[in-house]
PDB file of C-alpha atoms in Angstrom:
ATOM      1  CA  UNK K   1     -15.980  31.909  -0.561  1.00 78.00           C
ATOM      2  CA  UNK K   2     -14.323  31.476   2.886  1.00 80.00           C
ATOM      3  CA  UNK K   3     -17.183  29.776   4.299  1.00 83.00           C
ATOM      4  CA  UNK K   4     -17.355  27.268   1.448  1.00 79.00           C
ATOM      5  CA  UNK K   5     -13.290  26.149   2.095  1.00 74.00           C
ATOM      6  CA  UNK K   6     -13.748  26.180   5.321  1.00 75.00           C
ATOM      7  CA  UNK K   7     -16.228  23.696   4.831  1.00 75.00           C
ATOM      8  CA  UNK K   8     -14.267  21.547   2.501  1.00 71.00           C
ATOM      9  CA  UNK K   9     -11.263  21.287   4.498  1.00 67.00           C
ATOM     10  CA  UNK K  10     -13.567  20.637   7.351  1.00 70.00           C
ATOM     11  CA  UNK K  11     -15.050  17.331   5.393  1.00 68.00           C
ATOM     12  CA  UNK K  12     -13.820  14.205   7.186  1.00 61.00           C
ATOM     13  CA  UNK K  13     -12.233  12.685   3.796  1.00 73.00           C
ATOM     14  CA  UNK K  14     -10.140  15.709   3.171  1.00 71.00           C
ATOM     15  CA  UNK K  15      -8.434  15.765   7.024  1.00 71.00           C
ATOM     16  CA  UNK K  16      -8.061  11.755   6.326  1.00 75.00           C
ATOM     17  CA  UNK K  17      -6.358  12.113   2.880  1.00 78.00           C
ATOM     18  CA  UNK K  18      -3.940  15.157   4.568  1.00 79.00           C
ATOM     19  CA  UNK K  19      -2.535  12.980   7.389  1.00 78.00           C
ATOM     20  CA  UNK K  20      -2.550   9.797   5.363  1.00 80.00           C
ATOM     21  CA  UNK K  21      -0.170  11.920   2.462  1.00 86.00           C
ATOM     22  CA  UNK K  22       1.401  13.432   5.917  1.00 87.00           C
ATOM     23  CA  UNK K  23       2.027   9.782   6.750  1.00 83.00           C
ATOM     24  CA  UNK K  24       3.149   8.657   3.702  1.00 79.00           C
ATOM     25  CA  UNK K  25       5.956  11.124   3.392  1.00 83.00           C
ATOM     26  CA  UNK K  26       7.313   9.956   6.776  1.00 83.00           C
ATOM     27  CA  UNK K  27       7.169   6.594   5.997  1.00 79.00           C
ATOM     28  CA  UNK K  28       9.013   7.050   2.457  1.00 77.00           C
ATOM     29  CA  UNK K  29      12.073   7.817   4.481  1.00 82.00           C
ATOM     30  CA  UNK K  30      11.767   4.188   6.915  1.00 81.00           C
ATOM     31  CA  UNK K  31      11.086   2.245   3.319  1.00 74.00           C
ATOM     32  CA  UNK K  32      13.770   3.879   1.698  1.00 75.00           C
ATOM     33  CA  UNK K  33      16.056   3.264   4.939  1.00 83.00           C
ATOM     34  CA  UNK K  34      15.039  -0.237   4.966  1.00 77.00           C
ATOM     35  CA  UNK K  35      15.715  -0.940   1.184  1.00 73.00           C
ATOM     36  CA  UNK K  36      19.493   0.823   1.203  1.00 75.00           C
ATOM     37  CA  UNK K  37      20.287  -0.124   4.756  1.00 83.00           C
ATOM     38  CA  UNK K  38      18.899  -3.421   5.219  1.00 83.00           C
ATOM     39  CA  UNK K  39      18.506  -5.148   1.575  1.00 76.00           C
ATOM     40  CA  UNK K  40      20.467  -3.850  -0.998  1.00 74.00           C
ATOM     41  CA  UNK K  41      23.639  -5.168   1.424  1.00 80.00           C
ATOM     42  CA  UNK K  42      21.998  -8.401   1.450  1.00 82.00           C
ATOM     43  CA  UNK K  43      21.646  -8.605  -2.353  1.00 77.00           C
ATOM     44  CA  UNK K  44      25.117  -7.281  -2.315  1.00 78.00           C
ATOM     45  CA  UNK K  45      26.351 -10.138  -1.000  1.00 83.00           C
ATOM     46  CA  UNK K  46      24.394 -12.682  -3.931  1.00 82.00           C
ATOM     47  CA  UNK K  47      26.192 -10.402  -6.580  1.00 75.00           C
ATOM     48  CA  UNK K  48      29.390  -9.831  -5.187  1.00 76.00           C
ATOM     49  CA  UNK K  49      29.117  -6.045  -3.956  1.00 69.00           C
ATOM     50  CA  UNK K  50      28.777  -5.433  -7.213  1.00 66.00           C
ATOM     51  CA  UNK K  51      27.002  -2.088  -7.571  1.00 68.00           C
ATOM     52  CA  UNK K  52      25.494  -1.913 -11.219  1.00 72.00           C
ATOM     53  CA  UNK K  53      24.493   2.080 -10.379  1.00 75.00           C
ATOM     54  CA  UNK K  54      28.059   3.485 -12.096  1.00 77.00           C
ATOM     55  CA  UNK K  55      27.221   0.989 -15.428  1.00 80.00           C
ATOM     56  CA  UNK K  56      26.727   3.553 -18.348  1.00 80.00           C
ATOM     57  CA  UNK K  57      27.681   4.155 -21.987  1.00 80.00           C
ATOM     58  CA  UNK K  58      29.269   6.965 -22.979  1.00 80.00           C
ATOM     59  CA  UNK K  59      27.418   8.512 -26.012  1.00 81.00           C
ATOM     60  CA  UNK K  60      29.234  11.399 -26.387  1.00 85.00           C
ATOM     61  CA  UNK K  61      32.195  13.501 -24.845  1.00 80.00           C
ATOM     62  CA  UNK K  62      35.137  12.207 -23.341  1.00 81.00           C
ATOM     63  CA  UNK K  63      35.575  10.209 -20.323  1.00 79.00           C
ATOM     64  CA  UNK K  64      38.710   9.126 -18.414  1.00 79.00           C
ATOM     65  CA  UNK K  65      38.911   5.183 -18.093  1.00 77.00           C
ATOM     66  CA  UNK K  66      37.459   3.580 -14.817  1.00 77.00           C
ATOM     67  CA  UNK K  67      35.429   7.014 -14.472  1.00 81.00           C
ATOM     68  CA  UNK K  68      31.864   7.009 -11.711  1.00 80.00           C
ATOM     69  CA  UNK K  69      28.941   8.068 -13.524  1.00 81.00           C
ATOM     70  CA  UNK K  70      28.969  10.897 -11.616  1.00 81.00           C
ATOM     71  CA  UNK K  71      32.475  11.371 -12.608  1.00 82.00           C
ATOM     72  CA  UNK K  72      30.949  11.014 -16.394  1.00 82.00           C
ATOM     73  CA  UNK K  73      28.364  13.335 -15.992  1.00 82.00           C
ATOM     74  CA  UNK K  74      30.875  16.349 -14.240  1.00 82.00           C
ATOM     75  CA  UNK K  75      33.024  15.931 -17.081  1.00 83.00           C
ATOM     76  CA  UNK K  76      29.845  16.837 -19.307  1.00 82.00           C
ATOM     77  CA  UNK K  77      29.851  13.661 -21.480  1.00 83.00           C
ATOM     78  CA  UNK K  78      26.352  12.290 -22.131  1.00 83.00           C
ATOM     79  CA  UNK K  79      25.482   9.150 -20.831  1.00 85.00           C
ATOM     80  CA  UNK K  80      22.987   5.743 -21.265  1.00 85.00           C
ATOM     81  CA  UNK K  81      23.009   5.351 -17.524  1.00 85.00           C
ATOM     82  CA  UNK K  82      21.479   1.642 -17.806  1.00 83.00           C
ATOM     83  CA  UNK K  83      23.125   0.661 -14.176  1.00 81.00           C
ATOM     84  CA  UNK K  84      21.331   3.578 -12.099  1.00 81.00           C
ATOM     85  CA  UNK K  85      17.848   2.909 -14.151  1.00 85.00           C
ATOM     86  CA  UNK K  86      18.339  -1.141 -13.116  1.00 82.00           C
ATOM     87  CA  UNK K  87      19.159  -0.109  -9.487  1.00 79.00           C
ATOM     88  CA  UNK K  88      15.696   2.312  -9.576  1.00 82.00           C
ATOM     89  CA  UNK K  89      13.842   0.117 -10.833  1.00 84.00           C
ATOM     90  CA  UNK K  90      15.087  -3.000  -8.818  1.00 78.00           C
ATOM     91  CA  UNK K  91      14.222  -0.737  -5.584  1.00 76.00           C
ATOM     92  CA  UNK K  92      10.929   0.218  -6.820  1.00 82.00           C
ATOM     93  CA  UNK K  93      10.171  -3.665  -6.654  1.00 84.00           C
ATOM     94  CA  UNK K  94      11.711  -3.875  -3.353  1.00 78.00           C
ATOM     95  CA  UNK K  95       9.633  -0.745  -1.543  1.00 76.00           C
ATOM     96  CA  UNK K  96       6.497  -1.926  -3.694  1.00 82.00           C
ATOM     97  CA  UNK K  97       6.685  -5.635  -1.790  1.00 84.00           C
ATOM     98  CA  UNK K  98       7.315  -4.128   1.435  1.00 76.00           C
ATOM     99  CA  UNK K  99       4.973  -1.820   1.411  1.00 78.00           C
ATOM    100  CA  UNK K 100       2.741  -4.845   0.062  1.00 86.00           C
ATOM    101  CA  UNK K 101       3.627  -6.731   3.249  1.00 86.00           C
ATOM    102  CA  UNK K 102       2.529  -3.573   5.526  1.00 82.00           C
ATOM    103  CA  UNK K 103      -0.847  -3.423   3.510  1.00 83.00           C
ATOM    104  CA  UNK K 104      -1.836  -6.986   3.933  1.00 90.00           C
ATOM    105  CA  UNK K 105      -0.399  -7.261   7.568  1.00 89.00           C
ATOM    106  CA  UNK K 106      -2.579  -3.665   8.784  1.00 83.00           C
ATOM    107  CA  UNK K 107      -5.514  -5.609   6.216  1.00 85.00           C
ATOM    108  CA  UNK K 108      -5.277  -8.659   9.127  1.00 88.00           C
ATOM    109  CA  UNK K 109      -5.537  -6.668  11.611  1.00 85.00           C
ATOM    110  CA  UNK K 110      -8.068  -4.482  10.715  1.00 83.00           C
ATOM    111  CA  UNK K 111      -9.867  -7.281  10.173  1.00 83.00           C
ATOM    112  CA  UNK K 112      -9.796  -9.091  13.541  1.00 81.00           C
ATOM    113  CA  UNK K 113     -10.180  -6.053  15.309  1.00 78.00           C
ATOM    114  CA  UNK K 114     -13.625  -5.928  13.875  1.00 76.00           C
ATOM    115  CA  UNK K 115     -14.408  -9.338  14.099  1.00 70.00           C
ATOM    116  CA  UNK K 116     -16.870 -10.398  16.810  1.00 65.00           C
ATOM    117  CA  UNK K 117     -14.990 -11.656  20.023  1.00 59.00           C
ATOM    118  CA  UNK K 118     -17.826 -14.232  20.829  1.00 59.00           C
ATOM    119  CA  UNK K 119     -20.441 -15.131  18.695  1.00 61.00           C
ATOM    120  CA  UNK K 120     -23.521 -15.983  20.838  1.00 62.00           C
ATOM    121  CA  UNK K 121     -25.340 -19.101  19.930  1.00 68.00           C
ATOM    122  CA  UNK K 122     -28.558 -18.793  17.718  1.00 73.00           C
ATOM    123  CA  UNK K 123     -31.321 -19.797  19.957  1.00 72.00           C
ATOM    124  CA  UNK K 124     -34.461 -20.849  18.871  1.00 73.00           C
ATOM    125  CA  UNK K 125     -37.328 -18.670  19.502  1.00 78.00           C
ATOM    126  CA  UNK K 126     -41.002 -19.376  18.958  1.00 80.00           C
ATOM    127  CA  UNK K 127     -43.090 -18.628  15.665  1.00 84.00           C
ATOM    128  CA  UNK K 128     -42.811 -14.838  14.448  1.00 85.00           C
ATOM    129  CA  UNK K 129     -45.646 -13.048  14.276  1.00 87.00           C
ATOM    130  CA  UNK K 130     -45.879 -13.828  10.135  1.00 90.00           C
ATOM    131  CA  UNK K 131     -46.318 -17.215  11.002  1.00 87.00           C
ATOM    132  CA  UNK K 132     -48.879 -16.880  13.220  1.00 89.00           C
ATOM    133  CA  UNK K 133     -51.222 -14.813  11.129  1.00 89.00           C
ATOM    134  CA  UNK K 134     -50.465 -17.159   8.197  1.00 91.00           C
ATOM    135  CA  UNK K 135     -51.665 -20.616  10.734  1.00 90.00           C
ATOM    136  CA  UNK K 136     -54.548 -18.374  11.151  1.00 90.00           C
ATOM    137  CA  UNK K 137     -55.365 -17.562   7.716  1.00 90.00           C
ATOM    138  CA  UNK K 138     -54.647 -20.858   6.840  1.00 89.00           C
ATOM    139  CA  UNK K 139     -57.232 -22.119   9.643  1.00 88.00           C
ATOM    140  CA  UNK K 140     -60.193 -19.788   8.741  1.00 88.00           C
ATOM    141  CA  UNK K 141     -59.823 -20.954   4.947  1.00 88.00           C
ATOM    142  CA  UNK K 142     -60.317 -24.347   6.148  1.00 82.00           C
ATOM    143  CA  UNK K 143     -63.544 -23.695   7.759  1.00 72.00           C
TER     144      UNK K 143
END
């Protein structure tokens, strides 16, 4: 039974998938960097610094007026948090299209890397050997 993992982790697809998910997990943290660092300030600006994550209904319990949604939730009051779901859902959007721009952008490259530098000219060569034994065929039959 040892012999047999040690041959599936030794498979080249399984090594590839661990340092791709190893990969992934690293970049999660630039991506999410990017998105709270870099563009939710800019869309701040469009909106007014408006953050919609503290938007909520209260459903039940008591809340003091002007509370955070985390202030709502501490006090125990249940909550329609409708501003936080936006905001997750607005981000999703905004890591899925960057990480859309990496993909196509590593896609390009990938593909010029393994495009021929210099494409030598087709030259023409003489008759290939099929077409010599057919001009002979072709010349006993018309004997």
């Amino acid at each position: 039974m040892l012999s047999e993992f040690r041959d599936f982790i030794a498979r080249g697809n399984v090594m590839d998938m661990a340092v791709g998910i190893i990969i992934g997990a690293a970049f999660t943290a630039i991506v999410t960097s990017v998105v709270g660092d870099l563009i939710n300030p800019i869309i701040g600006l469009f909106t007014g610094g408006v953050d919609f994550t503290d938007n909520y209904f209260v459903l039940a319990g008591e809340v003091p007026a002007g509370a955070s949604l985390e202030q709502a939730r501490n006090a125990g009051a249940s909550v329609f948090a409708y501003g936080a779901f936006g905001m997750a859902v607005l981000n999703f959007f905004i890591i899925a299209f960057v990480v859309f721009m990496l993909v196509r952008y590593v896609n390009k490259v990938k593909s010029l890397a393994m495009k021929p530098d210099d494409v030598a000219p087709e030259v023409p060569t003489g008759p290939s050997e099929k077409d010599i034994l057919i001009e002979i065929r072709d010349s006993l039959r018309a004997r």
